[in-house]
Amino acid sequence: MSEFVVEPGAILAGAVRVPGDKSISHRALMLGAIASGRTGIRGFLEGEDCLATLQAVRRFGVAVDRPGPGEVVIEGAGLHGLRAPGGVLDMGNAGTAMRLFMGLLSAQAFDSELVGDASLMSRPMERVAGPLRAMGGDIATRDGRPPVRIRGGRPLHGIRYDMPVASAQVKSALLLAGLYADGETTVVEPAVTRDHTERMLQAFGVDVVARCGSASLRRPARLEATRIEVPGDFSSAAFFIVAACIGARAPFLIEGVGVNPTRTGLLEMLALMGADLRLFNHRSAGAEPVADIEVRPARLSGIRVPERLVPLAIDELPAFFVAAACAEGETLVTGAAELRVKESDRIAVMARGLESVGVRHEVLPDGLRIEGGPLGGGVVESHGDHRVAMSFAVASLRASAPIVIRDVANVATSFPGFAPLARSAGLRLAERDG
Ligand code: S3P
């Protein structure tokens, strides 16, 4: 089991460019696989999660070529061209892969079975299986968790589904199933969630009606292959944004970051704390907005986080907790119960990590109350959660002693190259076999 050892006293400096967006990379592979024609992807995230999706797509008989770093070429099989994979599909740590494939596979002519690593095998899947059954799908879970067994050959019909939780994965799975369903499929969300699926479906020529709070589509005749340029992952940039807020003495730059407004709640949260963040060089990568983000030194003060921002920063909350620990005064996050069913229980695991480095806090059922103050060193168990591991690496910028972060191999699921990139920006981070 590998570990990070991060020494205190570092100063963040310079500029970084983070790898491609995980959510967009998964979707580009899936839609490219069922499109008609050749889809070229640039900036693809070569992390373990997206490689699990790539492997699965190949198992469906789709030709996928990787001509160069970050480049993927898919010979689309068409809406009805996927073939039976012949055996169980392993999604590794990737919740997005499993849940989106559930939607796609419930509409295929063949049966399939999805499994994953220990973390994924303990995550809830009924939130997707339930509404897919209402569409006519035949899906079985084991006590609500994987393995997920899907019987193919079932005709699907569109439904209107009011999601009880704000989840882009649930929304996306239903929209993918809706590509094969009779009538209209409409998903209504209780709070705005990332809209990459809607944007990318439109890029593939599907008429998606996306209003604030809902998305609808009807079965298209086909998806037209296209070119996809994947922006830098905001969720990976988040570690450097927080790092710069707490550990830079001069402006720090993160270049080429996807700034889709359904993803950038962290910027608003940090701005409320007093952070000095500037976006410039706005451009677009296909359907997605991109910008460079500059962080200037500023003092952070504790805030009560508006709950509407939580779904817009759901993957960034571990890093935000570190910012809160370094702010003056108290920060309160509520309305974030979804954190309990991520790659780990991120409320419990982050709280234990904060405890280890001496940060006073209170655990709430749906969030954390954090008192800003000095950080010590200590041993942090990441429980194999990539975002927990990277968050505590960043915390070292304000720690008074080394932090050892255990079980960090899964950083490679979303952010291959994190350790060397962090070192290039000044972090004193060593990797070792623990
Ligand atoms: C994702 C949606 C979010 C997020 C996950 C990626 C996606 O999950 O936490 O990392 O790509 O659709 P939920 O839909 O469970 O909120």
Short mmCIF file of C-alpha atoms and ligand atoms in Angstrom, two decimals:
data_model
loop_
_atom_site.label_atom_id
_atom_site.label_comp_id
_atom_site.label_asym_id
_atom_site.label_seq_id
_atom_site.Cartn_x
_atom_site.Cartn_y
_atom_site.Cartn_z
CA MET A 1 0.00 0.00 0.00
CA SER A 2 1.55 3.29 -1.01
CA GLU A 3 1.78 6.47 1.03
CA PHE A 4 2.48 10.15 0.59
CA VAL A 5 4.81 11.84 3.04
CA VAL A 6 4.42 15.61 2.86
CA GLU A 7 6.82 17.89 4.68
CA PRO A 8 5.75 21.24 6.07
CA GLY A 9 7.16 24.61 5.13
CA ALA A 10 6.58 24.48 1.37
CA ILE A 11 5.38 27.47 -0.64
CA LEU A 12 3.29 27.00 -3.75
CA ALA A 13 4.55 28.89 -6.78
CA GLY A 14 4.28 29.05 -10.54
CA ALA A 15 1.64 27.56 -12.80
CA VAL A 16 0.12 24.16 -13.51
CA ARG A 17 -2.08 22.50 -16.11
CA VAL A 18 -4.18 19.60 -14.82
CA PRO A 19 -5.22 16.46 -16.73
CA GLY A 20 -8.51 16.09 -18.62
CA ASP A 21 -11.95 16.03 -17.07
CA LYS A 22 -13.01 12.64 -15.73
CA SER A 23 -16.76 13.09 -16.17
CA ILE A 24 -16.37 14.31 -19.75
CA SER A 25 -13.86 11.56 -20.65
CA HIS A 26 -16.26 8.80 -19.53
CA ARG A 27 -19.12 10.33 -21.50
CA ALA A 28 -17.03 10.86 -24.64
CA LEU A 29 -16.17 7.14 -24.72
CA MET A 30 -19.73 5.98 -24.16
CA LEU A 31 -21.34 8.31 -26.68
CA GLY A 32 -18.54 7.74 -29.20
CA ALA A 33 -19.15 3.99 -28.91
CA ILE A 34 -22.83 4.25 -29.90
CA ALA A 35 -22.40 7.01 -32.49
CA SER A 36 -22.28 6.47 -36.23
CA GLY A 37 -18.82 7.27 -37.55
CA ARG A 38 -15.43 8.05 -36.05
CA THR A 39 -15.16 10.14 -32.88
CA GLY A 40 -11.81 11.70 -32.02
CA ILE A 41 -11.12 12.70 -28.42
CA ARG A 42 -8.27 15.01 -27.34
CA GLY A 43 -7.29 15.69 -23.76
CA PHE A 44 -8.75 12.36 -22.62
CA LEU A 45 -8.04 11.57 -18.95
CA GLU A 46 -5.80 8.52 -18.87
CA GLY A 47 -6.72 7.76 -15.26
CA GLU A 48 -7.78 4.32 -14.06
CA ASP A 49 -11.49 5.20 -13.89
CA CYS A 50 -11.73 6.27 -17.51
CA LEU A 51 -9.48 3.40 -18.61
CA ALA A 52 -12.04 1.03 -17.03
CA THR A 53 -14.69 2.59 -19.27
CA LEU A 54 -12.36 2.33 -22.26
CA GLN A 55 -11.75 -1.37 -21.57
CA ALA A 56 -15.49 -1.98 -21.30
CA VAL A 57 -16.18 -0.19 -24.57
CA ARG A 58 -13.63 -2.44 -26.26
CA ARG A 59 -15.31 -5.49 -24.71
CA PHE A 60 -18.53 -4.41 -26.47
CA GLY A 61 -16.68 -4.95 -29.74
CA VAL A 62 -16.00 -1.27 -30.42
CA ALA A 63 -12.64 -0.44 -32.01
CA VAL A 64 -10.80 2.10 -29.85
CA ASP A 65 -7.40 3.39 -30.85
CA ARG A 66 -5.00 5.47 -28.74
CA PRO A 67 -2.70 7.16 -31.23
CA GLY A 68 -0.97 9.47 -28.73
CA PRO A 69 -1.10 10.84 -25.18
CA GLY A 70 -4.63 11.98 -24.40
CA GLU A 71 -5.83 10.95 -27.84
CA VAL A 72 -8.55 8.39 -28.43
CA VAL A 73 -10.24 7.43 -31.69
CA ILE A 74 -13.46 5.43 -31.54
CA GLU A 75 -15.06 3.70 -34.50
CA GLY A 76 -18.66 4.09 -33.38
CA ALA A 77 -20.76 0.94 -33.60
CA GLY A 78 -24.06 2.84 -33.93
CA LEU A 79 -26.94 2.81 -31.45
CA HIS A 80 -27.54 -0.91 -31.95
CA GLY A 81 -24.02 -2.09 -32.70
CA LEU A 82 -22.67 -3.04 -29.24
CA ARG A 83 -21.96 -6.75 -28.77
CA ALA A 84 -22.18 -8.95 -25.67
CA PRO A 85 -18.98 -8.52 -23.63
CA GLY A 86 -18.65 -12.20 -22.74
CA GLY A 87 -18.05 -12.13 -18.98
CA VAL A 88 -18.24 -9.75 -16.07
CA LEU A 89 -17.27 -6.07 -16.55
CA ASP A 90 -14.99 -4.63 -13.84
CA MET A 91 -15.47 -0.90 -13.28
CA GLY A 92 -12.72 -0.66 -10.64
CA ASN A 93 -13.27 2.42 -8.45
CA ALA A 94 -15.45 4.21 -11.02
CA GLY A 95 -18.97 5.00 -9.84
CA THR A 96 -19.64 7.10 -12.93
CA ALA A 97 -18.73 4.21 -15.22
CA MET A 98 -20.97 1.76 -13.39
CA ARG A 99 -24.01 4.02 -13.10
CA LEU A 100 -23.89 5.40 -16.64
CA PHE A 101 -23.35 1.93 -18.09
CA MET A 102 -26.40 0.72 -16.17
CA GLY A 103 -28.48 3.11 -18.26
CA LEU A 104 -26.82 2.21 -21.52
CA LEU A 105 -26.77 -1.54 -20.93
CA SER A 106 -30.38 -1.88 -19.79
CA ALA A 107 -31.30 -0.98 -23.38
CA GLN A 108 -29.06 -3.52 -25.13
CA ALA A 109 -30.05 -6.86 -26.61
CA PHE A 110 -27.56 -8.78 -24.42
CA ASP A 111 -27.19 -9.43 -20.69
CA SER A 112 -24.39 -7.87 -18.65
CA GLU A 113 -22.92 -7.89 -15.17
CA LEU A 114 -21.01 -5.03 -13.54
CA VAL A 115 -18.64 -5.27 -10.55
CA GLY A 116 -15.97 -3.04 -9.05
CA ASP A 117 -13.40 -2.71 -6.28
CA ALA A 118 -14.27 -2.93 -2.57
CA SER A 119 -15.33 0.74 -2.44
CA LEU A 120 -17.57 0.52 -5.49
CA MET A 121 -19.09 -2.79 -4.33
CA SER A 122 -20.39 -0.97 -1.26
CA ARG A 123 -21.98 1.99 -3.07
CA PRO A 124 -25.74 2.42 -3.64
CA MET A 125 -27.01 1.42 -7.07
CA GLU A 126 -30.79 1.32 -6.52
CA ARG A 127 -30.95 5.07 -7.14
CA VAL A 128 -30.27 4.17 -10.78
CA ALA A 129 -31.78 0.67 -10.93
CA GLY A 130 -35.18 1.81 -9.57
CA PRO A 131 -36.02 4.38 -12.24
CA LEU A 132 -34.51 2.16 -14.96
CA ARG A 133 -36.95 -0.57 -13.89
CA ALA A 134 -39.76 1.97 -14.17
CA MET A 135 -38.61 2.44 -17.80
CA GLY A 136 -38.94 -1.32 -18.37
CA GLY A 137 -35.36 -2.37 -17.64
CA ASP A 138 -34.58 -5.64 -15.89
CA ILE A 139 -31.85 -4.95 -13.33
CA ALA A 140 -30.87 -6.75 -10.16
CA THR A 141 -28.58 -5.50 -7.41
CA ARG A 142 -27.42 -7.28 -4.26
CA ASP A 143 -29.08 -5.48 -1.37
CA GLY A 144 -28.96 -2.32 -3.41
CA ARG A 145 -25.25 -2.65 -4.21
CA PRO A 146 -23.17 -4.27 -6.94
CA PRO A 147 -22.88 -6.73 -8.55
CA VAL A 148 -25.41 -5.26 -10.95
CA ARG A 149 -26.98 -7.81 -13.27
CA ILE A 150 -28.80 -6.48 -16.29
CA ARG A 151 -31.00 -8.54 -18.59
CA GLY A 152 -31.04 -7.24 -22.11
CA GLY A 153 -33.71 -7.37 -24.76
CA ARG A 154 -36.31 -5.41 -22.75
CA PRO A 155 -38.18 -2.66 -24.56
CA LEU A 156 -37.84 0.63 -22.66
CA HIS A 157 -40.34 3.45 -22.45
CA GLY A 158 -39.71 7.03 -21.45
CA ILE A 159 -40.73 8.28 -18.02
CA ARG A 160 -40.71 11.55 -16.17
CA TYR A 161 -38.53 11.04 -13.14
CA ASP A 162 -38.26 13.43 -10.21
CA MET A 163 -34.90 12.58 -8.65
CA PRO A 164 -35.01 12.39 -4.86
CA VAL A 165 -31.28 13.23 -4.70
CA ALA A 166 -29.38 15.67 -6.90
CA SER A 167 -27.25 13.26 -8.91
CA ALA A 168 -25.74 13.80 -12.35
CA GLN A 169 -24.98 10.09 -12.55
CA VAL A 170 -28.64 9.15 -12.09
CA LYS A 171 -29.75 11.84 -14.56
CA SER A 172 -27.17 10.69 -17.10
CA ALA A 173 -28.03 6.99 -16.78
CA LEU A 174 -31.69 7.75 -17.47
CA LEU A 175 -30.89 9.97 -20.43
CA LEU A 176 -28.68 7.23 -21.91
CA ALA A 177 -31.51 4.70 -21.48
CA GLY A 178 -33.85 7.32 -22.97
CA LEU A 179 -31.85 7.16 -26.21
CA TYR A 180 -33.49 3.75 -26.71
CA ALA A 181 -36.91 4.36 -25.12
CA ASP A 182 -40.32 4.90 -26.68
CA GLY A 183 -41.69 8.37 -26.00
CA GLU A 184 -40.07 11.11 -23.99
CA THR A 185 -37.64 10.68 -21.09
CA THR A 186 -37.55 13.59 -18.65
CA VAL A 187 -35.39 13.89 -15.56
CA VAL A 188 -36.16 16.60 -13.02
CA GLU A 189 -33.47 17.48 -10.51
CA PRO A 190 -34.02 18.87 -7.02
CA ALA A 191 -30.91 21.02 -7.42
CA VAL A 192 -28.76 21.77 -10.46
CA THR A 193 -26.14 19.08 -11.16
CA ARG A 194 -23.38 18.87 -13.75
CA ASP A 195 -24.80 18.97 -17.28
CA HIS A 196 -22.00 17.39 -19.31
CA THR A 197 -24.27 14.63 -20.62
CA GLU A 198 -26.82 17.10 -21.97
CA ARG A 199 -24.11 19.22 -23.60
CA MET A 200 -22.34 16.26 -25.14
CA LEU A 201 -25.52 14.62 -26.42
CA GLN A 202 -26.26 17.88 -28.22
CA ALA A 203 -22.76 17.79 -29.72
CA PHE A 204 -23.58 14.30 -31.03
CA GLY A 205 -26.71 15.74 -32.67
CA VAL A 206 -29.33 14.63 -30.13
CA ASP A 207 -32.12 17.09 -29.47
CA VAL A 208 -31.97 17.45 -25.68
CA VAL A 209 -34.22 20.04 -24.10
CA ALA A 210 -32.28 21.19 -21.06
CA ARG A 211 -34.04 23.73 -18.88
CA CYS A 212 -32.87 24.88 -15.52
CA GLY A 213 -33.73 21.89 -13.38
CA SER A 214 -34.76 19.34 -16.01
CA ALA A 215 -33.57 17.54 -19.13
CA SER A 216 -35.70 15.73 -21.73
CA LEU A 217 -35.02 13.79 -24.88
CA ARG A 218 -36.70 11.48 -27.37
CA ARG A 219 -35.10 8.50 -29.08
CA PRO A 220 -32.92 9.80 -31.92
CA ALA A 221 -32.40 7.95 -35.21
CA ARG A 222 -28.67 8.06 -34.61
CA LEU A 223 -25.82 9.89 -32.90
CA GLU A 224 -23.43 11.66 -35.27
CA ALA A 225 -19.77 11.12 -34.45
CA THR A 226 -17.93 14.31 -33.55
CA ARG A 227 -14.66 15.68 -32.19
CA ILE A 228 -14.39 16.11 -28.45
CA GLU A 229 -11.82 18.31 -26.77
CA VAL A 230 -11.71 17.55 -23.05
CA PRO A 231 -10.92 20.52 -20.80
CA GLY A 232 -8.75 20.27 -17.67
CA ASP A 233 -10.70 18.76 -14.79
CA PHE A 234 -12.01 21.43 -12.42
CA SER A 235 -12.08 18.81 -9.66
CA SER A 236 -8.33 18.24 -10.10
CA ALA A 237 -7.67 21.97 -10.41
CA ALA A 238 -9.50 22.36 -7.07
CA PHE A 239 -6.53 20.93 -5.15
CA PHE A 240 -4.25 23.59 -6.62
CA ILE A 241 -6.85 26.34 -6.16
CA VAL A 242 -7.06 25.54 -2.45
CA ALA A 243 -3.29 25.00 -2.25
CA ALA A 244 -2.71 28.46 -3.72
CA CYS A 245 -5.28 30.03 -1.37
CA ILE A 246 -3.50 28.66 1.69
CA GLY A 247 0.10 28.32 0.55
CA ALA A 248 1.14 30.79 -2.17
CA ARG A 249 2.81 34.17 -1.64
CA ALA A 250 2.41 35.35 -5.22
CA PRO A 251 -0.26 34.88 -7.92
CA PHE A 252 -0.59 31.21 -8.91
CA LEU A 253 -2.01 30.09 -12.25
CA ILE A 254 -3.99 27.00 -13.25
CA GLU A 255 -4.35 26.87 -17.02
CA GLY A 256 -7.00 25.39 -19.30
CA VAL A 257 -9.60 24.43 -16.69
CA GLY A 258 -13.20 23.49 -17.49
CA VAL A 259 -15.37 26.11 -15.81
CA ASN A 260 -18.83 24.77 -16.55
CA PRO A 261 -21.00 26.66 -14.02
CA THR A 262 -22.48 23.36 -12.79
CA ARG A 263 -19.01 22.48 -11.50
CA THR A 264 -17.53 25.66 -10.07
CA GLY A 265 -19.34 26.07 -6.75
CA LEU A 266 -15.95 25.92 -5.02
CA LEU A 267 -14.97 29.27 -6.57
CA GLU A 268 -18.04 30.91 -5.10
CA MET A 269 -17.44 29.30 -1.71
CA LEU A 270 -13.82 30.44 -1.59
CA ALA A 271 -14.78 33.92 -2.79
CA LEU A 272 -17.25 34.14 0.11
CA MET A 273 -14.32 33.32 2.38
CA GLY A 274 -12.37 36.22 0.93
CA ALA A 275 -10.22 34.41 -1.64
CA ASP A 276 -8.94 36.47 -4.56
CA LEU A 277 -9.71 34.39 -7.67
CA ARG A 278 -9.67 35.64 -11.23
CA LEU A 279 -10.81 33.84 -14.35
CA PHE A 280 -9.48 35.01 -17.68
CA ASN A 281 -8.69 33.85 -21.20
CA HIS A 282 -12.24 32.48 -21.49
CA ARG A 283 -12.69 30.12 -24.43
CA SER A 284 -14.57 26.95 -25.19
CA ALA A 285 -13.64 23.33 -25.74
CA GLY A 286 -16.55 22.15 -27.89
CA ALA A 287 -19.64 22.47 -25.74
CA GLU A 288 -17.75 23.29 -22.54
CA PRO A 289 -16.43 26.63 -21.25
CA VAL A 290 -12.72 26.81 -20.35
CA ALA A 291 -10.63 29.48 -18.63
CA ASP A 292 -7.35 30.06 -16.84
CA ILE A 293 -7.70 30.57 -13.10
CA GLU A 294 -5.41 32.87 -11.14
CA VAL A 295 -5.30 32.73 -7.35
CA ARG A 296 -3.81 35.69 -5.48
CA PRO A 297 -2.81 35.65 -1.84
CA ALA A 298 -5.64 36.62 0.51
CA ARG A 299 -6.78 35.82 4.03
CA LEU A 300 -9.66 33.37 4.33
CA SER A 301 -12.46 33.72 6.88
CA GLY A 302 -14.91 31.04 7.94
CA ILE A 303 -18.38 31.02 6.37
CA ARG A 304 -21.68 29.20 6.47
CA VAL A 305 -21.77 27.54 3.05
CA PRO A 306 -25.04 28.16 1.20
CA GLU A 307 -26.60 24.73 0.61
CA ARG A 308 -27.39 25.55 -3.02
CA LEU A 309 -23.62 25.50 -3.70
CA VAL A 310 -23.13 21.98 -2.35
CA PRO A 311 -24.14 20.00 -5.50
CA LEU A 312 -22.04 22.43 -7.57
CA ALA A 313 -18.98 21.54 -5.47
CA ILE A 314 -19.77 18.00 -4.45
CA ASP A 315 -16.37 16.55 -5.40
CA GLU A 316 -14.48 19.59 -4.13
CA LEU A 317 -15.72 19.50 -0.54
CA PRO A 318 -12.76 17.47 0.80
CA ALA A 319 -10.38 20.15 -0.52
CA PHE A 320 -12.73 22.86 0.75
CA PHE A 321 -12.62 21.36 4.26
CA VAL A 322 -8.87 21.92 4.19
CA ALA A 323 -9.41 25.55 3.17
CA ALA A 324 -11.89 25.86 6.06
CA ALA A 325 -9.31 24.42 8.47
CA CYS A 326 -6.91 27.19 7.39
CA ALA A 327 -9.47 30.01 7.57
CA GLU A 328 -9.99 32.34 10.49
CA GLY A 329 -13.07 31.36 12.47
CA GLU A 330 -15.70 28.72 11.95
CA THR A 331 -17.02 27.20 8.72
CA LEU A 332 -20.25 25.27 8.51
CA VAL A 333 -21.16 22.88 5.69
CA THR A 334 -24.62 21.28 5.73
CA GLY A 335 -26.82 19.65 3.10
CA ALA A 336 -23.93 17.42 2.04
CA ALA A 337 -25.18 13.97 3.13
CA GLU A 338 -24.27 12.68 -0.36
CA LEU A 339 -20.64 12.84 0.75
CA ARG A 340 -21.33 9.75 2.84
CA VAL A 341 -21.79 7.58 -0.29
CA LYS A 342 -18.82 8.70 -2.38
CA GLU A 343 -15.61 6.69 -2.85
CA SER A 344 -15.53 6.72 0.96
CA ASP A 345 -17.77 8.27 3.60
CA ARG A 346 -16.11 11.63 3.02
CA ILE A 347 -17.66 13.25 6.09
CA ALA A 348 -16.32 10.57 8.43
CA VAL A 349 -12.99 10.04 6.68
CA MET A 350 -12.21 13.76 6.32
CA ALA A 351 -13.22 14.32 9.95
CA ARG A 352 -10.82 11.60 11.13
CA GLY A 353 -8.07 13.08 9.00
CA LEU A 354 -8.69 16.57 10.39
CA GLU A 355 -8.59 15.06 13.86
CA SER A 356 -5.20 13.48 13.10
CA VAL A 357 -3.71 16.87 12.21
CA GLY A 358 -5.30 18.63 15.17
CA VAL A 359 -8.17 20.52 13.55
CA ARG A 360 -11.16 21.06 15.79
CA HIS A 361 -14.43 20.11 14.18
CA GLU A 362 -17.88 18.68 14.76
CA VAL A 363 -19.33 15.90 12.62
CA LEU A 364 -22.92 16.49 11.49
CA PRO A 365 -25.18 13.96 9.77
CA ASP A 366 -24.99 16.01 6.56
CA GLY A 367 -21.79 17.98 6.89
CA LEU A 368 -19.05 19.34 9.11
CA ARG A 369 -18.43 22.31 11.36
CA ILE A 370 -14.75 23.21 11.19
CA GLU A 371 -12.82 25.61 13.36
CA GLY A 372 -9.91 27.20 11.56
CA GLY A 373 -6.59 27.17 13.35
CA PRO A 374 -3.06 25.83 13.29
CA LEU A 375 -2.47 22.43 11.68
CA GLY A 376 -0.07 19.90 13.12
CA GLY A 377 1.34 16.79 11.50
CA GLY A 378 0.07 13.25 11.80
CA VAL A 379 -0.94 10.08 10.03
CA VAL A 380 -4.06 10.29 7.87
CA GLU A 381 -5.91 7.21 6.61
CA SER A 382 -7.36 8.04 3.21
CA HIS A 383 -9.37 4.79 3.04
CA GLY A 384 -8.37 4.52 -0.60
CA ASP A 385 -10.19 7.76 -1.42
CA HIS A 386 -8.22 9.72 -4.02
CA ARG A 387 -9.73 13.10 -3.13
CA VAL A 388 -9.10 12.65 0.61
CA ALA A 389 -5.47 11.78 -0.13
CA MET A 390 -4.88 14.84 -2.33
CA SER A 391 -6.68 17.15 0.11
CA PHE A 392 -4.31 16.27 2.95
CA ALA A 393 -1.30 16.61 0.66
CA VAL A 394 -2.43 20.21 0.16
CA ALA A 395 -2.99 20.66 3.92
CA SER A 396 0.77 20.18 4.42
CA LEU A 397 1.26 23.75 3.18
CA ARG A 398 -0.03 24.97 6.54
CA ALA A 399 1.08 22.07 8.76
CA SER A 400 3.76 22.40 11.40
CA ALA A 401 5.04 18.81 11.03
CA PRO A 402 5.03 16.08 8.35
CA ILE A 403 1.76 14.47 7.31
CA VAL A 404 1.79 10.82 6.28
CA ILE A 405 -1.17 9.92 4.07
CA ARG A 406 -1.87 6.23 3.78
CA ASP A 407 -3.41 4.17 0.99
CA VAL A 408 -2.96 6.69 -1.82
CA ALA A 409 -2.75 4.42 -4.89
CA ASN A 410 -6.23 5.49 -5.99
CA VAL A 411 -4.99 8.99 -6.73
CA ALA A 412 -4.28 7.39 -10.13
CA THR A 413 -8.02 6.89 -10.69
CA SER A 414 -8.60 10.60 -11.30
CA PHE A 415 -5.28 12.41 -11.26
CA PRO A 416 -2.37 10.48 -12.71
CA GLY A 417 0.76 12.56 -12.26
CA PHE A 418 -0.54 14.42 -9.20
CA ALA A 419 2.60 13.82 -7.13
CA PRO A 420 5.15 15.11 -9.69
CA LEU A 421 2.89 18.04 -10.60
CA ALA A 422 2.46 18.97 -6.94
CA ARG A 423 6.25 18.79 -6.48
CA SER A 424 6.78 20.99 -9.54
CA ALA A 425 4.56 23.61 -7.86
CA GLY A 426 6.60 23.43 -4.65
CA LEU A 427 4.95 20.79 -2.44
CA ARG A 428 7.49 18.71 -0.53
CA LEU A 429 5.78 15.43 -1.29
CA ALA A 430 7.46 12.02 -1.37
CA GLU A 431 5.84 8.73 -2.38
CA ARG A 432 6.78 5.47 -0.69
CA ASP A 433 5.50 1.94 -0.32
CA GLY A 434 3.83 1.80 3.06
C1 S3P B 1 -20.36 12.57 -11.56
C2 S3P B 1 -21.38 12.95 -10.73
C3 S3P B 1 -21.23 13.11 -9.27
C4 S3P B 1 -19.77 13.18 -8.87
C5 S3P B 1 -18.94 12.14 -9.55
C6 S3P B 1 -19.00 12.30 -11.06
C7 S3P B 1 -20.62 12.43 -13.00
O1 S3P B 1 -21.80 11.98 -8.63
O2 S3P B 1 -19.64 13.08 -7.47
O3 S3P B 1 -17.59 12.22 -9.13
O4 S3P B 1 -19.66 12.31 -13.79
O5 S3P B 1 -21.80 12.44 -13.39
P1 S3P B 1 -23.37 11.93 -8.23
O6 S3P B 1 -24.17 11.87 -9.45
O7 S3P B 1 -23.50 10.69 -7.39
O8 S3P B 1 -23.61 13.19 -7.41
#
